[in-house]
């Protein structure tokens, strides 16, 4: 079993204002570029190429390279496939919980790129020969994901995790409306929905409805069926306001003002059912001296999370043609400070054989605001053209995620401890991009591309985690003798296996189940454009 650094994806944002993590900063700072069909087909190796509106994202000087004004839009379809199954313990080949193999597919349409650029000639034969202004809307991340997992468990239980989470907190706090101000929201919802209860005469020690007490301690009463589901969607989008300068058709300089916005919605649930209800005997108090017996049937906890944010950055770059055929380019992008607004809430319900004891609880909606500073980005590229018949392009991009930082909106919030831990969780990510374009006829183009993005995640001893992301792309292009052009691209994204605990370990001797998500994405893009 590969025990993960982060026990869960988003549900760690569970309780109060101080529940952010380095993982959140990384989620909002990542840029997994989409773009126009031509840029995607070329592996987004566009830093030294220019001309296409998609190139402006990587190098603002790209707009100045084009010898024309242009307009284009790019609709797309993305299909996400996720295979989910529990992982085995060390020394075993059988999954430890969630043993059922499950595959989910999730498709969404989008508009990853649109924009226009206008070229203005100065009339000079040397020096500044032309300049361009334009705008581009560009998707820089896609949060699309859907996963489902199921299986049986005879060792550990989500209700047991909740009981451990609540230990030490008075039941009067958990049963009050103000409990959300003082205790973990999951424990409050769990108590009020009868997932956990006090035992042994104490008002601050708890047991789950799936558990029983024996001479050896508290443990799972019998086998249960477990289910976990996670749906996430949304994206990060940049609007670029661009200006480009053309000097002697040899040196091109550009500037972007980037206005970035993100939106992400996430829904998770944990469900448990008794395999044999008669083995889950429970005793409820019905008065000061009376009790009634019933049996546990099922429980379910839902978690909803929504994040939205916005920020701004500057980017500048150049493209230089030192001699015929060779192009060199580089660009630098300032950090983006995102203002993040989160909304989150829990809902729990428990069912028993005697339905009169069924219970439900809802936390209501919490919200919180804070700021995240993403890292500086540097990229460089070179390209070589053989007349108008062939193009080879290579790009390198670097981003140091150890530079991510949180800052407060409210004066009484302190992120110093969280910020000091970021460099031990994330380091530098390197991105390599390559593309080839062939034009067998002047009107037609054939393109292939490749991406490799190394993971910046660090393990507990400071080594980089083997979680690289790769993509392979190909495409076709058509340019009419008039102003119209069209490009088609397909891209296969191979994402790293994602290991996470469905709920945290809560026992020193019994591990919680770990899930492995294997995800791929297939994208199809079509760019329609006009040059004038």
PDB file of C-alpha atoms in Angstrom, residues 10-20 24 28 180-181 183-186 189 264-268 270 301-308 340-347 362-370 410 413:
ATOM      1  CA  UNK A  10     -10.702  18.353  -0.881  1.00  0.00           C
ATOM      2  CA  UNK A  11     -12.525  17.197   2.209  1.00  0.00           C
ATOM      3  CA  UNK A  12      -9.594  18.356   4.321  1.00  0.00           C
ATOM      4  CA  UNK A  13     -11.261  21.764   4.106  1.00  0.00           C
ATOM      5  CA  UNK A  14     -13.624  20.554   6.735  1.00  0.00           C
ATOM      6  CA  UNK A  15     -13.899  22.742   9.688  1.00  0.00           C
ATOM      7  CA  UNK A  16     -12.898  26.249  10.393  1.00  0.00           C
ATOM      8  CA  UNK A  17     -11.018  29.112   8.803  1.00  0.00           C
ATOM      9  CA  UNK A  18      -7.588  27.543   9.357  1.00  0.00           C
ATOM     10  CA  UNK A  19      -8.293  24.402   7.301  1.00  0.00           C
ATOM     11  CA  UNK A  20      -6.401  25.379   4.159  1.00  0.00           C
ATOM     12  CA  UNK A  24      -5.046  23.979  -2.083  1.00  0.00           C
ATOM     13  CA  UNK A  28      -5.086  26.928  -7.686  1.00  0.00           C
ATOM     14  CA  UNK A 180     -19.840  24.353  14.610  1.00  0.00           C
ATOM     15  CA  UNK A 181     -17.891  27.207  16.206  1.00  0.00           C
ATOM     16  CA  UNK A 183     -15.711  21.422  16.978  1.00  0.00           C
ATOM     17  CA  UNK A 184     -14.944  19.752  13.674  1.00  0.00           C
ATOM     18  CA  UNK A 185     -18.035  20.032  11.494  1.00  0.00           C
ATOM     19  CA  UNK A 186     -17.928  16.341  10.620  1.00  0.00           C
ATOM     20  CA  UNK A 189     -23.018  16.358  11.881  1.00  0.00           C
ATOM     21  CA  UNK A 264     -14.334  24.785  -8.905  1.00  0.00           C
ATOM     22  CA  UNK A 265     -17.214  22.728  -7.520  1.00  0.00           C
ATOM     23  CA  UNK A 266     -16.717  19.459  -5.662  1.00  0.00           C
ATOM     24  CA  UNK A 267     -19.146  16.929  -4.200  1.00  0.00           C
ATOM     25  CA  UNK A 268     -18.039  13.921  -2.137  1.00  0.00           C
ATOM     26  CA  UNK A 270     -19.080   8.346   2.072  1.00  0.00           C
ATOM     27  CA  UNK A 301     -22.120  11.679   4.762  1.00  0.00           C
ATOM     28  CA  UNK A 302     -22.150  14.290   1.981  1.00  0.00           C
ATOM     29  CA  UNK A 303     -19.637  17.100   1.559  1.00  0.00           C
ATOM     30  CA  UNK A 304     -20.065  20.015  -0.845  1.00  0.00           C
ATOM     31  CA  UNK A 305     -17.353  22.512  -1.644  1.00  0.00           C
ATOM     32  CA  UNK A 306     -17.173  25.476  -3.990  1.00  0.00           C
ATOM     33  CA  UNK A 307     -14.245  27.797  -4.635  1.00  0.00           C
ATOM     34  CA  UNK A 308     -14.055  30.888  -6.783  1.00  0.00           C
ATOM     35  CA  UNK A 340     -10.244  32.941  -2.981  1.00  0.00           C
ATOM     36  CA  UNK A 341     -13.781  32.627  -1.639  1.00  0.00           C
ATOM     37  CA  UNK A 342     -14.862  29.199  -0.414  1.00  0.00           C
ATOM     38  CA  UNK A 343     -18.274  27.755   0.468  1.00  0.00           C
ATOM     39  CA  UNK A 344     -18.609  24.357   2.114  1.00  0.00           C
ATOM     40  CA  UNK A 345     -21.023  22.224   4.101  1.00  0.00           C
ATOM     41  CA  UNK A 346     -21.838  18.724   5.381  1.00  0.00           C
ATOM     42  CA  UNK A 347     -25.016  16.686   5.484  1.00  0.00           C
ATOM     43  CA  UNK A 362     -27.128  19.521   8.062  1.00  0.00           C
ATOM     44  CA  UNK A 363     -24.286  21.881   8.910  1.00  0.00           C
ATOM     45  CA  UNK A 364     -25.579  24.692   6.747  1.00  0.00           C
ATOM     46  CA  UNK A 365     -23.151  26.563   4.533  1.00  0.00           C
ATOM     47  CA  UNK A 366     -19.850  27.905   5.780  1.00  0.00           C
ATOM     48  CA  UNK A 367     -17.674  30.366   3.893  1.00  0.00           C
ATOM     49  CA  UNK A 368     -14.207  31.769   4.134  1.00  0.00           C
ATOM     50  CA  UNK A 369     -11.938  34.176   2.243  1.00  0.00           C
ATOM     51  CA  UNK A 370      -8.175  34.231   1.890  1.00  0.00           C
ATOM     52  CA  UNK A 410      -9.014  39.092   7.984  1.00  0.00           C
ATOM     53  CA  UNK A 413      -5.825  35.012  10.607  1.00  0.00           C
TER      54      UNK A 413
END
